[in-house]
Structure formats: C-alpha cells, structure tokens
C-alpha cells in the first residue's frame, strides 16, 4: 500500500515539474537591467534638482536649464583654452620650503669679483678670513707700511692678542715646510729652571688663503690627544701676498692655560725659525724636523733645546 502511494507521489511531482519548466521557458524574457536602472536614476536626479537648477538659471539671468548648461559648458571650454595656451600664468601655490638657488652666475661676472669674496665663500663656517677684519678693496689701495700700522692698531686693544706681518718669501718657506711636517714640538725655557717645557704644535689649512697653527702643552696632548685644549692659536692670512708681498698674522692666547703672552710670542718666533728654513736644509733644524716626522728613535729633546737656544 505504501509503495503504491509513493509511486503516485513521484509521478505527480514529475508532472508538475515538467509543466512548470514549460511555462518558465515559454514566458521568460531578457531585460537590460543596467540600462533601466541607470536611466531611471538619471531622471530621478534631474527631477530632484530641477527646482534648484531653475533657481540658479534665474540668478544667472537665463531662461531655462538648457541655457544654464550651455553657459557653463562655454565657461569650462574657456578655462581649458587658457590653461593650454598660457601655462605660465597659473599661480603657483606657496611652499613652506625655501626657494631654489638662483641660476649660476656667468664666468665673466665671476671674474669681476674680488679675491676677498672668493676666499670668504670657500671658507668653512666659523672661520674668520682676512675680510672679517679688514675691507680688502680699500686696504689694497694702501702701501705696505700703512697696512701694517692698521693691522697692529686693529689688535692693540686686546691684551691677549698676537699680530705680525710676514714677508711673502718667509711665508712661502714656512708653508712648504708645514705641508711636509704639519706636527712638531718646541721647547719653552723657564726662568730659574735649567730645563725647558715642551709644547706641541699642529698646522692646518682650512681655506686656500688661511693657515692655522695651534699650540698645546705636550703633557696634555699625550693625555687627551685630539681632545686637548690649545693655549695659543695663530692664523696667517695670505690674501695680500700676490699684490702686496706680505702676509698678515694674528693670534690669541687663552688666559689661564699656563702660558703668558710673551711666552706665546717666543713660541711663534721659534716656529718661524724652524719652519722658515730652505727646503734643501737637512742639517740642524731641518734634520730635527725630518726625524720627528718619521718617528725616528734618534730624535733627542736635548738637541732640540740646543738648537732653540741658538736663536736667542
């Protein structure tokens, strides 16, 4: 009984499914849903803002929305034409960063600049060249004697300052020797003492027309190395060497470092005697410089003191 009933239900289900399938295939239609939705959405948007568009058209003095569209189309075309034909008239936005540097100056204009501006531009930050002390354009019109007088007067007010004027020939010899032997030691005799105090000197060349020498106690330099504090610093300025045949030197003695101004002057004089030798001198002072630079064990401080005493 149940088996027959199941067969009946299966036949009825199969027939109904077949009939529904025929009906669906007979009345099925394909609609472009995207077109219908987009078209209706555009119309709805136009209807939604029609009142606002008409009000805007009346404010612009136009009669209809079509005239408003045409007017704005012409304005947009005019903007595009202006942007295409004259791109340089567009206003650039302001920037918080500095503007780029100007274009390089032609070589003929650079030739007109004085050597003072060239030396100042090539000097590292914090370094005082000769143009920091004197007006080079005016000082070049003066004779060497007046330049020396002005230079000494410039430093006369400071009790711890040093100043001098070197002939160009002496400076050339000092410079040649300093490039070969940038480090050396010098003795400083002490009154009432049989010995001498040794000081370490070091040359540097921070700018084309500037040479600097620092003096430090040798004991402090051995202890602290490059972190040691110099007691005297001198600077030689060669900006006037070519046209005036002289080099101006100035220095400063640090108060409280164990060296007086007179003792610093003696060290500077000793430096000139040791470094002002001829390049071919390999005896006496020249030999001591060579041995110290090479680190030879034959170097003797006693010979250094004896050679320094000959200059007194």
PDB file of C-alpha atoms in Angstrom:
ATOM      1  CA  UNK A   1       0.000   0.000   0.000  1.00  0.00           C
ATOM      2  CA  UNK A   2       2.772   2.477   0.963  1.00  0.00           C
ATOM      3  CA  UNK A   3       4.812   1.501  -2.086  1.00  0.00           C
ATOM      4  CA  UNK A   4       1.913   2.291  -4.421  1.00  0.00           C
ATOM      5  CA  UNK A   5       1.302   5.604  -2.691  1.00  0.00           C
ATOM      6  CA  UNK A   6       4.986   6.597  -3.088  1.00  0.00           C
ATOM      7  CA  UNK A   7       4.835   5.863  -6.799  1.00  0.00           C
ATOM      8  CA  UNK A   8       1.786   8.101  -7.152  1.00  0.00           C
ATOM      9  CA  UNK A   9       3.522  10.987  -5.347  1.00  0.00           C
ATOM     10  CA  UNK A  10       6.603  10.605  -7.573  1.00  0.00           C
ATOM     11  CA  UNK A  11       4.521  10.708 -10.762  1.00  0.00           C
ATOM     12  CA  UNK A  12       2.614  13.795  -9.616  1.00  0.00           C
ATOM     13  CA  UNK A  13       5.861  15.604  -8.682  1.00  0.00           C
ATOM     14  CA  UNK A  14       7.452  14.758 -12.035  1.00  0.00           C
ATOM     15  CA  UNK A  15       4.464  16.049 -13.977  1.00  0.00           C
ATOM     16  CA  UNK A  16       4.256  19.299 -12.028  1.00  0.00           C
ATOM     17  CA  UNK A  17       7.963  19.947 -12.513  1.00  0.00           C
ATOM     18  CA  UNK A  18       7.659  19.352 -16.253  1.00  0.00           C
ATOM     19  CA  UNK A  19       4.698  21.738 -16.563  1.00  0.00           C
ATOM     20  CA  UNK A  20       6.438  24.486 -14.560  1.00  0.00           C
ATOM     21  CA  UNK A  21       9.501  24.173 -16.731  1.00  0.00           C
ATOM     22  CA  UNK A  22       7.429  24.597 -19.888  1.00  0.00           C
ATOM     23  CA  UNK A  23       5.710  27.681 -18.507  1.00  0.00           C
ATOM     24  CA  UNK A  24       9.020  29.280 -17.450  1.00  0.00           C
ATOM     25  CA  UNK A  25      10.625  28.695 -20.827  1.00  0.00           C
ATOM     26  CA  UNK A  26       7.535  29.955 -22.670  1.00  0.00           C
ATOM     27  CA  UNK A  27       7.208  33.318 -20.847  1.00  0.00           C
ATOM     28  CA  UNK A  28      10.906  34.067 -20.000  1.00  0.00           C
ATOM     29  CA  UNK A  29      12.202  37.484 -21.196  1.00  0.00           C
ATOM     30  CA  UNK A  30      15.672  39.092 -21.011  1.00  0.00           C
ATOM     31  CA  UNK A  31      15.680  42.658 -19.797  1.00  0.00           C
ATOM     32  CA  UNK A  32      18.700  45.095 -19.770  1.00  0.00           C
ATOM     33  CA  UNK A  33      18.517  45.778 -16.061  1.00  0.00           C
ATOM     34  CA  UNK A  34      21.558  48.068 -16.076  1.00  0.00           C
ATOM     35  CA  UNK A  35      20.025  50.336 -18.684  1.00  0.00           C
ATOM     36  CA  UNK A  36      16.720  50.509 -16.916  1.00  0.00           C
ATOM     37  CA  UNK A  37      18.235  51.296 -13.521  1.00  0.00           C
ATOM     38  CA  UNK A  38      20.685  53.906 -14.842  1.00  0.00           C
ATOM     39  CA  UNK A  39      18.082  55.628 -16.951  1.00  0.00           C
ATOM     40  CA  UNK A  40      15.610  55.840 -14.130  1.00  0.00           C
ATOM     41  CA  UNK A  41      18.309  57.046 -11.705  1.00  0.00           C
ATOM     42  CA  UNK A  42      19.369  59.875 -14.043  1.00  0.00           C
ATOM     43  CA  UNK A  43      15.784  61.003 -14.477  1.00  0.00           C
ATOM     44  CA  UNK A  44      15.266  60.929 -10.728  1.00  0.00           C
ATOM     45  CA  UNK A  45      18.386  63.062 -10.156  1.00  0.00           C
ATOM     46  CA  UNK A  46      17.309  65.576 -12.785  1.00  0.00           C
ATOM     47  CA  UNK A  47      13.827  65.806 -11.277  1.00  0.00           C
ATOM     48  CA  UNK A  48      15.231  66.062  -7.770  1.00  0.00           C
ATOM     49  CA  UNK A  49      17.450  69.102  -8.560  1.00  0.00           C
ATOM     50  CA  UNK A  50      15.211  70.702 -11.222  1.00  0.00           C
ATOM     51  CA  UNK A  51      13.970  73.386  -8.843  1.00  0.00           C
ATOM     52  CA  UNK A  52      17.496  74.288  -7.767  1.00  0.00           C
ATOM     53  CA  UNK A  53      18.720  74.373 -11.370  1.00  0.00           C
ATOM     54  CA  UNK A  54      15.849  76.626 -12.424  1.00  0.00           C
ATOM     55  CA  UNK A  55      16.554  78.953  -9.487  1.00  0.00           C
ATOM     56  CA  UNK A  56      20.252  79.070 -10.460  1.00  0.00           C
ATOM     57  CA  UNK A  57      19.316  79.819 -14.071  1.00  0.00           C
ATOM     58  CA  UNK A  58      17.142  82.752 -12.961  1.00  0.00           C
ATOM     59  CA  UNK A  59      20.002  84.073 -10.792  1.00  0.00           C
ATOM     60  CA  UNK A  60      22.290  83.947 -13.825  1.00  0.00           C
ATOM     61  CA  UNK A  61      19.688  85.767 -15.938  1.00  0.00           C
ATOM     62  CA  UNK A  62      18.880  82.761 -18.090  1.00  0.00           C
ATOM     63  CA  UNK A  63      15.500  81.406 -19.127  1.00  0.00           C
ATOM     64  CA  UNK A  64      15.908  77.626 -18.825  1.00  0.00           C
ATOM     65  CA  UNK A  65      18.088  74.823 -17.527  1.00  0.00           C
ATOM     66  CA  UNK A  66      19.320  74.121 -21.059  1.00  0.00           C
ATOM     67  CA  UNK A  67      20.651  77.666 -21.335  1.00  0.00           C
ATOM     68  CA  UNK A  68      22.378  77.228 -17.951  1.00  0.00           C
ATOM     69  CA  UNK A  69      24.071  74.032 -19.172  1.00  0.00           C
ATOM     70  CA  UNK A  70      25.206  75.732 -22.371  1.00  0.00           C
ATOM     71  CA  UNK A  71      26.606  78.701 -20.439  1.00  0.00           C
ATOM     72  CA  UNK A  72      28.622  76.519 -18.089  1.00  0.00           C
ATOM     73  CA  UNK A  73      29.874  74.455 -20.999  1.00  0.00           C
ATOM     74  CA  UNK A  74      31.278  77.610 -22.623  1.00  0.00           C
ATOM     75  CA  UNK A  75      32.941  78.654 -19.368  1.00  0.00           C
ATOM     76  CA  UNK A  76      34.590  75.258 -18.995  1.00  0.00           C
ATOM     77  CA  UNK A  77      35.836  75.439 -22.575  1.00  0.00           C
ATOM     78  CA  UNK A  78      37.341  78.878 -21.915  1.00  0.00           C
ATOM     79  CA  UNK A  79      39.202  77.617 -18.852  1.00  0.00           C
ATOM     80  CA  UNK A  80      40.673  74.689 -20.759  1.00  0.00           C
ATOM     81  CA  UNK A  81      41.808  77.011 -23.569  1.00  0.00           C
ATOM     82  CA  UNK A  82      43.521  79.387 -21.115  1.00  0.00           C
ATOM     83  CA  UNK A  83      45.267  76.557 -19.305  1.00  0.00           C
ATOM     84  CA  UNK A  84      46.521  75.126 -22.614  1.00  0.00           C
ATOM     85  CA  UNK A  85      47.721  78.336 -24.289  1.00  0.00           C
ATOM     86  CA  UNK A  86      49.319  80.121 -21.294  1.00  0.00           C
ATOM     87  CA  UNK A  87      50.615  77.652 -18.727  1.00  0.00           C
ATOM     88  CA  UNK A  88      52.999  80.218 -17.212  1.00  0.00           C
ATOM     89  CA  UNK A  89      50.134  82.383 -15.970  1.00  0.00           C
ATOM     90  CA  UNK A  90      48.990  79.747 -13.479  1.00  0.00           C
ATOM     91  CA  UNK A  91      49.661  80.943  -9.968  1.00  0.00           C
ATOM     92  CA  UNK A  92      51.943  78.579  -8.133  1.00  0.00           C
ATOM     93  CA  UNK A  93      50.960  77.583  -4.593  1.00  0.00           C
ATOM     94  CA  UNK A  94      53.080  78.900  -1.792  1.00  0.00           C
ATOM     95  CA  UNK A  95      55.540  76.475  -0.207  1.00  0.00           C
ATOM     96  CA  UNK A  96      56.971  76.407   3.310  1.00  0.00           C
ATOM     97  CA  UNK A  97      60.344  75.386   1.887  1.00  0.00           C
ATOM     98  CA  UNK A  98      62.940  77.929   0.684  1.00  0.00           C
ATOM     99  CA  UNK A  99      63.012  78.745  -2.987  1.00  0.00           C
ATOM    100  CA  UNK A 100      65.672  77.041  -5.136  1.00  0.00           C
ATOM    101  CA  UNK A 101      69.015  78.813  -5.533  1.00  0.00           C
ATOM    102  CA  UNK A 102      69.422  81.254  -8.428  1.00  0.00           C
ATOM    103  CA  UNK A 103      70.984  80.235 -11.690  1.00  0.00           C
ATOM    104  CA  UNK A 104      74.793  80.087 -11.819  1.00  0.00           C
ATOM    105  CA  UNK A 105      76.478  83.411 -12.483  1.00  0.00           C
ATOM    106  CA  UNK A 106      78.257  83.571 -15.866  1.00  0.00           C
ATOM    107  CA  UNK A 107      82.022  83.333 -15.796  1.00  0.00           C
ATOM    108  CA  UNK A 108      82.532  86.920 -16.937  1.00  0.00           C
ATOM    109  CA  UNK A 109      80.712  88.179 -13.838  1.00  0.00           C
ATOM    110  CA  UNK A 110      82.725  85.912 -11.593  1.00  0.00           C
ATOM    111  CA  UNK A 111      85.916  87.405 -12.951  1.00  0.00           C
ATOM    112  CA  UNK A 112      84.856  90.810 -11.657  1.00  0.00           C
ATOM    113  CA  UNK A 113      84.571  89.616  -8.067  1.00  0.00           C
ATOM    114  CA  UNK A 114      87.435  90.343  -5.741  1.00  0.00           C
ATOM    115  CA  UNK A 115      89.560  87.610  -4.187  1.00  0.00           C
ATOM    116  CA  UNK A 116      88.093  88.531  -0.799  1.00  0.00           C
ATOM    117  CA  UNK A 117      84.621  87.308  -1.745  1.00  0.00           C
ATOM    118  CA  UNK A 118      86.124  84.148  -3.233  1.00  0.00           C
ATOM    119  CA  UNK A 119      88.074  83.406  -0.077  1.00  0.00           C
ATOM    120  CA  UNK A 120      85.051  84.096   2.119  1.00  0.00           C
ATOM    121  CA  UNK A 121      82.820  81.811   0.070  1.00  0.00           C
ATOM    122  CA  UNK A 122      85.323  78.933   0.186  1.00  0.00           C
ATOM    123  CA  UNK A 123      85.981  79.252   3.918  1.00  0.00           C
ATOM    124  CA  UNK A 124      84.252  76.763   6.228  1.00  0.00           C
ATOM    125  CA  UNK A 125      81.623  78.045   8.676  1.00  0.00           C
ATOM    126  CA  UNK A 126      83.065  79.739  11.755  1.00  0.00           C
ATOM    127  CA  UNK A 127      86.455  80.519  10.191  1.00  0.00           C
ATOM    128  CA  UNK A 128      87.441  84.192  10.077  1.00  0.00           C
ATOM    129  CA  UNK A 129      89.314  85.139   6.936  1.00  0.00           C
ATOM    130  CA  UNK A 130      91.103  88.447   6.398  1.00  0.00           C
ATOM    131  CA  UNK A 131      87.925  90.041   5.052  1.00  0.00           C
ATOM    132  CA  UNK A 132      86.415  89.551   8.516  1.00  0.00           C
ATOM    133  CA  UNK A 133      88.915  92.066   9.897  1.00  0.00           C
ATOM    134  CA  UNK A 134      89.659  94.453   7.015  1.00  0.00           C
ATOM    135  CA  UNK A 135      87.961  95.884   3.947  1.00  0.00           C
ATOM    136  CA  UNK A 136      90.198  94.305   1.314  1.00  0.00           C
ATOM    137  CA  UNK A 137      89.055  96.555  -1.521  1.00  0.00           C
ATOM    138  CA  UNK A 138      90.156  99.631   0.433  1.00  0.00           C
ATOM    139  CA  UNK A 139      93.251  98.099   2.046  1.00  0.00           C
ATOM    140  CA  UNK A 140      94.717  97.133  -1.336  1.00  0.00           C
ATOM    141  CA  UNK A 141      94.997 100.811  -2.237  1.00  0.00           C
ATOM    142  CA  UNK A 142      97.392 101.443   0.689  1.00  0.00           C
ATOM    143  CA  UNK A 143     101.169 100.914   0.861  1.00  0.00           C
ATOM    144  CA  UNK A 144     102.532  98.007   2.975  1.00  0.00           C
ATOM    145  CA  UNK A 145     103.668 100.272   5.830  1.00  0.00           C
ATOM    146  CA  UNK A 146     100.195 101.686   6.330  1.00  0.00           C
ATOM    147  CA  UNK A 147      98.676  98.222   6.113  1.00  0.00           C
ATOM    148  CA  UNK A 148     100.988  97.003   8.868  1.00  0.00           C
ATOM    149  CA  UNK A 149     100.134 100.018  11.027  1.00  0.00           C
ATOM    150  CA  UNK A 150      96.383  99.453  10.593  1.00  0.00           C
ATOM    151  CA  UNK A 151      96.786  95.741  11.313  1.00  0.00           C
ATOM    152  CA  UNK A 152      98.671  96.310  14.551  1.00  0.00           C
ATOM    153  CA  UNK A 153      96.238  99.025  15.600  1.00  0.00           C
ATOM    154  CA  UNK A 154      93.363  96.632  14.912  1.00  0.00           C
ATOM    155  CA  UNK A 155      94.649  94.216  17.600  1.00  0.00           C
ATOM    156  CA  UNK A 156      96.175  96.691  20.044  1.00  0.00           C
ATOM    157  CA  UNK A 157      93.099  96.826  22.271  1.00  0.00           C
ATOM    158  CA  UNK A 158      93.265  93.135  23.261  1.00  0.00           C
ATOM    159  CA  UNK A 159      95.942  92.271  25.879  1.00  0.00           C
ATOM    160  CA  UNK A 160      95.936  88.579  24.889  1.00  0.00           C
ATOM    161  CA  UNK A 161      96.232  89.056  21.126  1.00  0.00           C
ATOM    162  CA  UNK A 162      99.221  88.486  18.856  1.00  0.00           C
ATOM    163  CA  UNK A 163      99.815  90.146  15.498  1.00  0.00           C
ATOM    164  CA  UNK A 164     102.660  90.418  13.000  1.00  0.00           C
ATOM    165  CA  UNK A 165     103.413  90.914   9.316  1.00  0.00           C
ATOM    166  CA  UNK A 166     105.485  88.366   7.369  1.00  0.00           C
ATOM    167  CA  UNK A 167     107.224  88.898   4.027  1.00  0.00           C
ATOM    168  CA  UNK A 168     105.826  86.689   1.314  1.00  0.00           C
ATOM    169  CA  UNK A 169     109.184  84.917   0.896  1.00  0.00           C
ATOM    170  CA  UNK A 170     109.248  83.886   4.579  1.00  0.00           C
ATOM    171  CA  UNK A 171     105.655  82.698   4.463  1.00  0.00           C
ATOM    172  CA  UNK A 172     106.345  80.622   1.339  1.00  0.00           C
ATOM    173  CA  UNK A 173     109.155  78.752   3.085  1.00  0.00           C
ATOM    174  CA  UNK A 174     107.033  78.242   6.215  1.00  0.00           C
ATOM    175  CA  UNK A 175     104.147  76.917   4.125  1.00  0.00           C
ATOM    176  CA  UNK A 176     106.329  74.468   2.189  1.00  0.00           C
ATOM    177  CA  UNK A 177     107.865  73.103   5.390  1.00  0.00           C
ATOM    178  CA  UNK A 178     104.482  72.922   7.154  1.00  0.00           C
ATOM    179  CA  UNK A 179     102.975  70.776   4.415  1.00  0.00           C
ATOM    180  CA  UNK A 180     105.821  68.278   4.841  1.00  0.00           C
ATOM    181  CA  UNK A 181     105.908  68.464   8.642  1.00  0.00           C
ATOM    182  CA  UNK A 182     102.496  69.552   9.995  1.00  0.00           C
ATOM    183  CA  UNK A 183     103.372  68.414  13.554  1.00  0.00           C
ATOM    184  CA  UNK A 184     106.345  69.290  15.721  1.00  0.00           C
ATOM    185  CA  UNK A 185     107.400  70.119  19.273  1.00  0.00           C
ATOM    186  CA  UNK A 186     109.104  73.281  20.541  1.00  0.00           C
ATOM    187  CA  UNK A 187     110.867  73.957  23.846  1.00  0.00           C
ATOM    188  CA  UNK A 188     109.897  76.858  26.088  1.00  0.00           C
ATOM    189  CA  UNK A 189     112.679  77.847  28.522  1.00  0.00           C
ATOM    190  CA  UNK A 190     111.541  78.664  32.043  1.00  0.00           C
ATOM    191  CA  UNK A 191     113.226  81.336  34.134  1.00  0.00           C
ATOM    192  CA  UNK A 192     115.048  79.915  37.161  1.00  0.00           C
ATOM    193  CA  UNK A 193     114.990  76.413  35.728  1.00  0.00           C
ATOM    194  CA  UNK A 194     117.693  74.509  33.901  1.00  0.00           C
ATOM    195  CA  UNK A 195     115.194  72.620  31.789  1.00  0.00           C
ATOM    196  CA  UNK A 196     112.512  73.601  29.294  1.00  0.00           C
ATOM    197  CA  UNK A 197     108.812  72.942  28.925  1.00  0.00           C
ATOM    198  CA  UNK A 198     107.847  71.148  25.701  1.00  0.00           C
ATOM    199  CA  UNK A 199     104.880  72.274  23.611  1.00  0.00           C
ATOM    200  CA  UNK A 200     103.177  70.518  20.711  1.00  0.00           C
ATOM    201  CA  UNK A 201     102.200  72.432  17.565  1.00  0.00           C
ATOM    202  CA  UNK A 202      99.908  71.439  14.721  1.00  0.00           C
ATOM    203  CA  UNK A 203      99.320  73.109  11.324  1.00  0.00           C
ATOM    204  CA  UNK A 204      96.010  73.055   9.462  1.00  0.00           C
ATOM    205  CA  UNK A 205      94.908  74.545   6.147  1.00  0.00           C
ATOM    206  CA  UNK A 206      91.167  75.303   6.414  1.00  0.00           C
ATOM    207  CA  UNK A 207      90.970  77.663   3.419  1.00  0.00           C
ATOM    208  CA  UNK A 208      93.096  78.482   0.340  1.00  0.00           C
ATOM    209  CA  UNK A 209      94.360  81.760   1.857  1.00  0.00           C
ATOM    210  CA  UNK A 210      94.340  80.726   5.523  1.00  0.00           C
ATOM    211  CA  UNK A 211      96.831  78.716   7.598  1.00  0.00           C
ATOM    212  CA  UNK A 212      96.190  77.966  11.267  1.00  0.00           C
ATOM    213  CA  UNK A 213      98.596  76.765  13.975  1.00  0.00           C
ATOM    214  CA  UNK A 214      97.575  75.609  17.462  1.00  0.00           C
ATOM    215  CA  UNK A 215      99.947  75.192  20.429  1.00  0.00           C
ATOM    216  CA  UNK A 216      99.249  72.738  23.249  1.00  0.00           C
ATOM    217  CA  UNK A 217     101.204  71.544  26.268  1.00  0.00           C
ATOM    218  CA  UNK A 218     102.834  68.278  25.246  1.00  0.00           C
ATOM    219  CA  UNK A 219     101.851  66.653  28.540  1.00  0.00           C
ATOM    220  CA  UNK A 220      98.190  67.475  27.964  1.00  0.00           C
ATOM    221  CA  UNK A 221      98.337  66.296  24.360  1.00  0.00           C
ATOM    222  CA  UNK A 222      99.776  62.948  25.457  1.00  0.00           C
ATOM    223  CA  UNK A 223      97.000  62.628  27.990  1.00  0.00           C
ATOM    224  CA  UNK A 224      93.978  63.772  25.919  1.00  0.00           C
ATOM    225  CA  UNK A 225      95.121  63.544  22.328  1.00  0.00           C
ATOM    226  CA  UNK A 226      92.837  65.357  19.908  1.00  0.00           C
ATOM    227  CA  UNK A 227      90.594  66.418  22.800  1.00  0.00           C
ATOM    228  CA  UNK A 228      93.335  68.511  24.385  1.00  0.00           C
ATOM    229  CA  UNK A 229      92.746  72.265  24.695  1.00  0.00           C
ATOM    230  CA  UNK A 230      95.282  74.566  22.959  1.00  0.00           C
ATOM    231  CA  UNK A 231      96.614  77.570  24.835  1.00  0.00           C
ATOM    232  CA  UNK A 232      97.557  79.613  21.737  1.00  0.00           C
ATOM    233  CA  UNK A 233      96.152  79.808  18.231  1.00  0.00           C
ATOM    234  CA  UNK A 234      97.631  81.820  15.365  1.00  0.00           C
ATOM    235  CA  UNK A 235      96.291  82.359  11.854  1.00  0.00           C
ATOM    236  CA  UNK A 236      98.186  83.524   8.781  1.00  0.00           C
ATOM    237  CA  UNK A 237      96.229  85.346   6.055  1.00  0.00           C
ATOM    238  CA  UNK A 238      97.771  85.366   2.583  1.00  0.00           C
ATOM    239  CA  UNK A 239      95.101  87.284   0.630  1.00  0.00           C
ATOM    240  CA  UNK A 240      97.512  90.221   0.083  1.00  0.00           C
ATOM    241  CA  UNK A 241     100.581  88.145  -0.767  1.00  0.00           C
ATOM    242  CA  UNK A 242     100.321  88.426  -4.551  1.00  0.00           C
ATOM    243  CA  UNK A 243      99.752  92.177  -4.939  1.00  0.00           C
ATOM    244  CA  UNK A 244     101.363  93.495  -1.721  1.00  0.00           C
ATOM    245  CA  UNK A 245     104.043  90.897  -0.991  1.00  0.00           C
ATOM    246  CA  UNK A 246     103.033  90.429   2.647  1.00  0.00           C
ATOM    247  CA  UNK A 247     101.100  88.039   4.884  1.00  0.00           C
ATOM    248  CA  UNK A 248      99.209  89.199   7.965  1.00  0.00           C
ATOM    249  CA  UNK A 249      99.264  87.071  11.086  1.00  0.00           C
ATOM    250  CA  UNK A 250      97.047  87.292  14.158  1.00  0.00           C
ATOM    251  CA  UNK A 251      96.628  85.077  17.188  1.00  0.00           C
ATOM    252  CA  UNK A 252      95.051  84.677  20.583  1.00  0.00           C
ATOM    253  CA  UNK A 253      96.414  83.403  23.882  1.00  0.00           C
ATOM    254  CA  UNK A 254      93.871  81.734  26.136  1.00  0.00           C
ATOM    255  CA  UNK A 255      94.017  83.137  29.639  1.00  0.00           C
ATOM    256  CA  UNK A 256      94.557  80.615  32.438  1.00  0.00           C
ATOM    257  CA  UNK A 257      96.190  77.903  30.311  1.00  0.00           C
ATOM    258  CA  UNK A 258      99.676  78.285  31.808  1.00  0.00           C
ATOM    259  CA  UNK A 259     101.268  80.417  29.078  1.00  0.00           C
ATOM    260  CA  UNK A 260     101.758  84.196  29.072  1.00  0.00           C
ATOM    261  CA  UNK A 261     101.584  86.404  26.001  1.00  0.00           C
ATOM    262  CA  UNK A 262     105.371  86.888  25.973  1.00  0.00           C
ATOM    263  CA  UNK A 263     105.930  83.143  26.160  1.00  0.00           C
ATOM    264  CA  UNK A 264     103.490  82.625  23.285  1.00  0.00           C
ATOM    265  CA  UNK A 265     105.416  85.221  21.244  1.00  0.00           C
ATOM    266  CA  UNK A 266     108.621  83.267  21.874  1.00  0.00           C
ATOM    267  CA  UNK A 267     106.980  80.074  20.621  1.00  0.00           C
ATOM    268  CA  UNK A 268     105.800  81.853  17.462  1.00  0.00           C
ATOM    269  CA  UNK A 269     109.317  83.217  16.882  1.00  0.00           C
ATOM    270  CA  UNK A 270     110.729  79.727  17.388  1.00  0.00           C
ATOM    271  CA  UNK A 271     108.235  78.357  14.891  1.00  0.00           C
ATOM    272  CA  UNK A 272     109.355  80.884  12.271  1.00  0.00           C
ATOM    273  CA  UNK A 273     112.996  79.900  12.784  1.00  0.00           C
ATOM    274  CA  UNK A 274     112.372  76.150  12.488  1.00  0.00           C
ATOM    275  CA  UNK A 275     109.869  76.297   9.629  1.00  0.00           C
ATOM    276  CA  UNK A 276     111.453  79.186   7.749  1.00  0.00           C
ATOM    277  CA  UNK A 277     114.363  77.082   6.563  1.00  0.00           C
ATOM    278  CA  UNK A 278     115.157  76.358   2.941  1.00  0.00           C
ATOM    279  CA  UNK A 279     113.606  73.225   1.515  1.00  0.00           C
ATOM    280  CA  UNK A 280     117.025  71.626   0.925  1.00  0.00           C
ATOM    281  CA  UNK A 281     118.283  72.096   4.502  1.00  0.00           C
ATOM    282  CA  UNK A 282     118.859  68.662   6.016  1.00  0.00           C
ATOM    283  CA  UNK A 283     121.157  69.671   8.862  1.00  0.00           C
ATOM    284  CA  UNK A 284     120.346  71.183  12.224  1.00  0.00           C
ATOM    285  CA  UNK A 285     116.700  72.278  12.318  1.00  0.00           C
ATOM    286  CA  UNK A 286     115.812  70.527   9.095  1.00  0.00           C
ATOM    287  CA  UNK A 287     117.230  67.244  10.383  1.00  0.00           C
ATOM    288  CA  UNK A 288     115.205  67.506  13.604  1.00  0.00           C
ATOM    289  CA  UNK A 289     112.010  68.086  11.632  1.00  0.00           C
ATOM    290  CA  UNK A 290     112.686  65.045   9.439  1.00  0.00           C
ATOM    291  CA  UNK A 291     113.443  62.766  12.388  1.00  0.00           C
ATOM    292  CA  UNK A 292     110.353  63.874  14.314  1.00  0.00           C
ATOM    293  CA  UNK A 293     108.033  63.375  11.334  1.00  0.00           C
ATOM    294  CA  UNK A 294     109.433  59.901  10.662  1.00  0.00           C
ATOM    295  CA  UNK A 295     109.334  58.971  14.351  1.00  0.00           C
ATOM    296  CA  UNK A 296     112.990  58.026  14.445  1.00  0.00           C
ATOM    297  CA  UNK A 297     114.411  56.939  17.772  1.00  0.00           C
ATOM    298  CA  UNK A 298     117.499  59.085  17.178  1.00  0.00           C
ATOM    299  CA  UNK A 299     115.478  62.244  17.867  1.00  0.00           C
ATOM    300  CA  UNK A 300     116.724  63.866  21.073  1.00  0.00           C
ATOM    301  CA  UNK A 301     114.990  66.655  23.001  1.00  0.00           C
ATOM    302  CA  UNK A 302     118.402  67.869  24.167  1.00  0.00           C
ATOM    303  CA  UNK A 303     119.376  68.618  20.558  1.00  0.00           C
ATOM    304  CA  UNK A 304     116.075  70.439  20.078  1.00  0.00           C
ATOM    305  CA  UNK A 305     116.741  72.663  23.106  1.00  0.00           C
ATOM    306  CA  UNK A 306     120.288  73.385  21.949  1.00  0.00           C
ATOM    307  CA  UNK A 307     119.059  74.371  18.501  1.00  0.00           C
ATOM    308  CA  UNK A 308     116.406  76.637  20.006  1.00  0.00           C
ATOM    309  CA  UNK A 309     118.959  78.350  22.258  1.00  0.00           C
ATOM    310  CA  UNK A 310     120.941  79.388  19.173  1.00  0.00           C
ATOM    311  CA  UNK A 311     118.044  81.636  18.167  1.00  0.00           C
ATOM    312  CA  UNK A 312     118.040  83.654  21.402  1.00  0.00           C
TER     313      UNK A 312
END
